[in-house]
Every structure is written in C-alpha cells, then in structure tokens.
Amino acid sequence: MAEDLTEHPHPVPLPGWLAALCRFFAAIGGLVLLAMMLMTVISVTRRTVLGAPIPGDFELVEIGSAIAIFCFLPWCQSTGGNVLVDFFTQKTGPRMNHLLEALGDLLYLLIAGLLMWRLIHGGMEMRQYGEQSMVLRIPVWWSFTIVIPAMALLTATCAATMIGHLKKAKAA
Amino acid sequence: QEVTLRVHHFLSADAPIQTGVLEPWEKTVEEQSGGRIDVQIYPSMQLGGRPPQLYDQARDGVVDISWTLLGYTPGRFPVSEVFELPFMSGSATETTMALQEYQAKYLGDELKDVHPLLIHAPAAYKFHTKDKAVAAMGDLSGMKIRAPSRTMTDGLNALGATAVGMPVPEVPQALTTGVIDGAVIPWEVFGSLRIESVTQDHTEFGAENGGLSTSVMALVMNQAKYDALPDDLRQIIDANSGAALAALAGEAFDAAEDAERQKALDAGHRITVIPEEALAEWQAASQPVIDAWVKAVTEAGHDGQAMLDDARAMLATAQGQ
Amino acid sequence: MSGIAAGLTGFAVLLVLMAIRIPIGVAMLAVGLGGYGLYTGTGPLLAFLKTSTYYQFSTYSLSVIPLFVLMGEFATKAGMSRALYRTAAAFLGHRKGGLAMASIGGCAAFGAICGSSLATAATMGQVALPEMRRYNYSGALATGSLAAGGTLGILIPPSVILVLYALMAEQSIAKMFVAAMVPGVLAAVGYMIAVAIFVSRNPEDGPAGPRATWPERLVALRETWSLILIFALVIVGMYRGWFTPTEAAAVGAFGTGVLAVTHGGLRLSGLMACLRGTATTSAMIFLILLGAETFNAFLAQTQTPMLLAGAIQQSRLTPMLVLLAMLLLYLVLGCVMDSMSMLLLTIPIFYPIIAGLDFGMPREDTLIWFGILAVVVVEVGLITPPVGMNVFVINGMAKDVPMLESFRGVLPFLISDIIRIGVLIVFPIVTLGLVRLFG
Ligand code: NA
Ligand code: NA
C-alpha cells in the first residue's frame, strides 16, 4: 500500500519508554520556556513601574532558551517534526523512501553523537575555567547538566527512528 | 605562501581594530616575510561561533589568531580584570602601555595556553545617555545603563544606576526603544554601532582623573602554530607583537576616539565633564567593587592588593609620559 | 582542492542530500561539518564544536522565536485564531482570496514586531493556516501567502536585519528604518494584488465567503478585541520603546496564555499540548538555523563568497551590472543560507565595492538604497525554489500539502517581488524619498 507523501519523515513506532522520555524532556523545555516568559514579563513590569528590571534578565533568557531548545530536539525527532524536501522522491515508493529516511536518521544520529561528545568536553572546560554569566555569575556549565542528557536522548531517538524506518522498509 | 595565518574577530571590517591595527599588521608582516606569510582577516565572526568562543578558537587552533575582549568570558581571566575596575583607565595609549608592564609581571599564567601577540585597551569608557545628562552621581539613580563587563555591572550598581547586562549588538536598539537609558562605552565604537543618532548626552571624566572603566582586549595566537613557525618567520612575528604593536594599537584607538568625539561635537551633542573635585565621591562609592576584586583575587591565591597598587603605579607612569 | 572548488562541491552535495529526503537541517549540518573537517582539519572542527552548539542556541536575539511560537500555540488554544479569522472573514471574506490577504496583512503587522521571517511565518502559520484550510482555501494559496507574507517582516521596522546592515555599512539605524517603510508597504500591497490576480484566475483556490453585515462585523470584533488588544500592546510597546522583540514576545505569549485560560478553557493537559507544539516547531527551526550557521562557517573557510565577490569586482562591468550580479548572487545564496548569516558574510565585502561605484547619488544614499535592495532580495531567496526556508517552514506545518504545491502557491508572490525589485532599482527615490523628507 502506498503511503502518503509528506514533507516530513513518515512516522515510525518508538519503544514506549523512549517516547515517554522524549515527552518528558519536551515538558521540561516547555516549563523552562514558560519560566523564561514569566520572568521576562515580571522584569518588564518592574522596569516600567519601578524603573528596575530583574537583574540579569537578558542572561537568564539566553540560558533558558538554550536549555529549552536542547530539550525540544529529541521530541521533534521522535514525532517526525523535522522538515525535508519531498519534491524529488514522490515516485520512488515507500520502500526506497523509508531507506532514505533511515539514512537521514543515521546522519542525524552521527551528528548528534558527535555534538554530544564535544559538548561534554566543552562543558567540562567551562567548569574547569569557572566561566560565569555576567551579572548573576551563574556558572555556565550548570546548564550542561540538562543539555548533555538531552543530546544523549536525541542520539538514542535517532537510533530508534532509524531502526523503525529500516523495519518498515523491510516490510514494504 | 609558506604560512597562512587566519585572524578572526567579532567586529565589522571597518572597526578601528581591523583598519587601524590588524590591516597595518597584515601589511607589515607580509612585506617583511617577502610574501611567505599570508594573513587572512575574517571579521564579523565569519568563521563561525559567538564572541565568547574567540579566545578558545585561537587556543584550540580553530583559527590561528583571534582578537577578543577577555571580559567576554567572565570569571576566566580575573587577574586581567584589574583595568576594568572603576577609575583604572586613561587614554588607549596610556592603559595599553600600562598593560604591557602588567602583562609581563602578572598575566603570564592566565594567558599560558596561547601565545599573546598584544594585550591592550581602548580609551576609557564614558557615559552616553539618551534623554538625561549625567552631571553628578545622583543623576544615575534610577537610570538603566548597559554595563560593558561583569566588573562594571557591580560598579554601576554601586554608583546608584541599574546595570543591565546585554550583548553589544543589542545596545543601539535597546537605546532606541528605551530598554536602557544609556550605555558605558568608548566613543570609538560609535561609528560601528551607529549610536550617535540615539544618544545626545555624554559624560566624561577628564583623562587626568582616570576614566570610568575600560575593557582588556587580547590578540592571541595558537601556541602550536607559533612554535611551528620557521625561526626567521617567528622573528618577524615577534618583532611585530607586544610593545611594538602596542604603540600602533594605542594610537589607532585614540585617533578613532577623537574622531568620533569630534563628530558628536560637530553634531551639537552635549559633553559634560565631571570636575576633579567631584571625583572623590565617585571613587568612594565604587570602592567596594575594588575591594571585592582584591578579595576575590587574593582568595584565588594571588596578592590582590599588590597587583592593584602595581597596576595603579603602571598607569600613573604611563600617564606621566 | 581550491577553496572555490570545495565550496561549490559543498553546495552540490548539499543539494543532492536535500533532494533525497535528508531533513534540511541535517543535510546542512552534514555538509557543513564534513566540509569543515575535510577543508580545515578535524582538530579545529572538534574544538569548534565544544561550545558552538550551546552558544548558537543561547543567543538573545533568537530567543524571540520559541516565545512567538508559544504565543501562537496559546492563541490557537484560546480559540482566538479562529475568532480572529472570523473577524477577518467578516471584513475581507466576501472577497475572493480575502483570508489570504488578511494573512498577508497579519504577517506584515506581526513581522513589524518580530523581525524574523521564519518566526513570522511560523507564528502566523500557526494561527492562520488551519483557518484558511477550514474555509477551503487550496494548500497552494494558503501556504504560499503565509510563506510570502513572512518575508515582509524583515522590511518593516524594527528589523534586526536592518540594524545589522546599518551597523556593518556604517549607516544610521533610524535612516535604514525610514528607508524601509515605503518598500515595505509596497510589498504588502503588491502581495495583496497578487492574491487578487491569483484567485481571479483560479477562483476555487480562494473561494469568496458570504458578505457579513456591519452588526455581524461588530459582533466578530467584540470576540477578538482582547487578542487585538494584546497584539496592539505588543506592536505599540515595541514602537514606543517599552520592550525588546524578545520581551514583546514574552508579554504577548503571557497575554494570550491568560486569554487561553480565561476564554479558551485551557487546563493542564491543554497547556502541555501547547508546550509540545512549541517544542516541535521551535526545534525544527533551530535545527535549520544550526545547520545554516555550520554550513556558513564552512563556506567562509573556503573563501567561496569572498572569491565570488572578488570576481565581480574585477569584471569591469557597469555599476548597474555589478549591482545586478550581487543581487543575483544573493538570490542564489539565499537558497541555502539564512539571511542573517548571508548578510554577515557578504556585506563587509560588498559595501565598500558598492560605495565606490557611481550611481549618480551621494555615497550615503547609495549605501542605504543598496541595503534595502539586499534585504529585499535576501528575503525573496526565502521563497524561491528549490530551497525556500519560509516555504519549508510553512509547508512543514501543513502536513497534507505537498511541497510542490506550496512552491506553486508562492509563484504569484515571486512575480510581485520581481516587479517590486525592478521598481526599487529603477526608482531609488521610492526608497530614499522619506529619508530625504525626514533627513
Ligand atoms: Na520587523
Ligand atoms: Na530560495
């Protein structure tokens, strides 16, 4: 049976625990984003009313947005949210398309693994050098305690979607 | 060419650091090496990354040479922060000359991962404000001022202002939109940031009083790249770094400072000079920031007070010349 | 391999990877990382990657994107987008293609707050796409008008890209903003005309709805006044200097969030669904941004953009031909690079060349005029096939619309763009008139 062509990867079933973890990280990222939103609103209000924003509001936004985005990546991958070009592969059939999507997942898997490995080094160096944010002096490496698990989860998710696509290609 | 040196920095190609320092340096080094050294300058973070990564890019060999502000990685270079402290700076030439001595005596350890070509500073920072002039310390109360460094964040808060920490590129729009009322920056960046159209008032502390604050800037080279240079080419690099380059950088930054200041004067902006007799009040108010630095550096195992006293003496000597 | 050969090979490989269903962000990352490693060395690459991903995501100016996406999610959850489109339909729906016109107006207004084309398209898409589909608009017109509308944002001040250009070309930010106004309005009007022509030829793509009476229109307005108030607060707040774009987005998200709770019956499970929706869209956009940044760093290493610029400079062409060549280069580069990185890469090289050419006007005017043209053309690159970021983003949100159809949908807008660029080139006064009036 031919599957519908979309500009996203086709959905593949994932192990329940992995899907739940991706959902959990998306929720963490979402709550960080909500906190960032509330902090900014309070800061703007304080600035307007009292003439004094929350100290370090800019750097809190920078830290918060990094944590949120890293936490969002596995969820996006698990739900097939990344965009691809379906223009040239409309006639290649589901088997070939699943194989191609498995290749995309393999590339993403390698890249995510590489980035995670390098970020571990980067985080350790930041800790060693005591790099801090400017106003609140928050150690930069603290956010890496969320960033690195998120990258590990992204890597695992890419592996799972790749296996899912290979299975579907075999079945097609 | 035998050796290619890729120089990376975050400012635009027409900033004084590129036109006044890096390009003349490129020309000299290429000529003296008979074309065996090829210098390639990449402005505006063209080779990727964000400004706080520049120092490590040179250290790790991502690029061969990078130019950055040591304050972009707060907490990483505490000893060099002494010239960021309140009222510890003069003209670009003066602070840069003092920094050469200070570097030789104290910065070896902090910069041991790279081969420093030049440690320098721009002219002392001034207040540039939008709607309200800063004529006395009390005027700062309730004003939101963008701070250039961690040290000045504490300094501004001590002086009664509300320090706002934000990336430099945000400054013009933040001024336009009233997110901040002013900024502590040198005149020299006016050209590249286009701030002159949004600030009308400028407050200086006469050079003889020592300027409000400054940043410590560093042009650093990858150590392995430096070590691998053939002897004669390494001599050319040596002959064009440190003290030799410091004079050029000091002049370039002071010239840019004067030019931008004159442009503002021509455009009818108001410049307020804080009189010398009022300075004691400012210095007393910001003393806790200096004390905190001495304490932190001493706790890290250095003789903070001696470093501070030495830095002051070096600056005084440079200002006397 | 020479730099330019490496750069062009990188381009070719990127196009192939994208053609075979590799996600766009992943393809850019793969070529960017691979090219960087092969051309510059794995040591530098591995060192570069230690912190580059973190800093790319930890950028203040980009934090506006997830917040605006969240605002869109809340507005949708609050049922406000539907109410908003009922209002839009009340005023414009009786025209053929009226909702597409409303989307364009919405994009222009929204882009004025946001300054990012991708975020504008994504946020308005969140709100407008389901509604247009509900009113039986074709996938082509619905996605096409939003993708094109998204490109308006960057012209209408305050715009991050105009600020960037002003900084790099040493021009006044205020003058750049003033210069962008007439071209921005022209763009919005041109797009609406494009919709009108498109639906007159294909009436089934944007069907006319029933004409609403004035009492009905007022009722519709009453349903949406709170959301309109929030949008007005966000827009006026930015112009009056109450907030930065990120702060405006936070305030807007907060306001629509409150509305979603009070009017839309948003509860915990709904809130979590909003957050997951935000997660998908934000991660999709940031993966593309990360890929573009990485590919861009590789291209800069090969010096391909600089060598191309050098070739233009040495060609001894007339000023107008040099200008056209540069704009053409932008259009081509626009296929793979995000506007900001592309301008960051090229403006420092291009503006001295342009400043040195004689277009029969003062140097400052030339640079302002060129800046507006460059930004317009870079934005057009966001909707040209085969690679149009805005089209990808909007099409990504409309799961049932094939990519080809979306590109068919942007065609009328592209024609409008080409006419507008022609007008801006031939009549510099369109750009410079207001500057001279206020200058
Ligand atoms: Na805008
Ligand atoms: Na394109």
GROMACS .gro file of C-alpha atoms and ligand atoms in nm, chain C residues 108 110-116 120 152-160 239, ligand 1:
model
   20
  601ALA     CA    1   0.316   4.244   0.784
  603PHE     CA    2   0.336   4.068   1.301
  604GLY     CA    3   0.667   4.094   1.121
  605ALA     CA    4   0.687   4.452   1.235
  606ILE     CA    5   0.708   4.320   1.590
  607CYS     CA    6   0.923   4.024   1.530
  608GLY     CA    7   1.180   4.099   1.263
  609SER     CA    8   1.244   3.734   1.182
  613THR     CA    9   0.675   3.549   1.149
  645LEU     CA   10   0.752   4.115   0.485
  646GLY     CA   11   0.851   4.115   0.849
  647ILE     CA   12   1.213   4.189   0.790
  648LEU     CA   13   1.146   4.508   0.595
  649ILE     CA   14   0.904   4.660   0.839
  650PRO     CA   15   1.093   4.815   1.130
  651PRO     CA   16   1.214   4.744   1.390
  652SER     CA   17   1.406   4.483   1.200
  653VAL     CA   18   1.711   4.301   1.331
  732TYR     CA   19   0.750   5.122   1.880
  933NA      NA   20   1.042   4.394   1.163
   0.00000   0.00000   0.00000
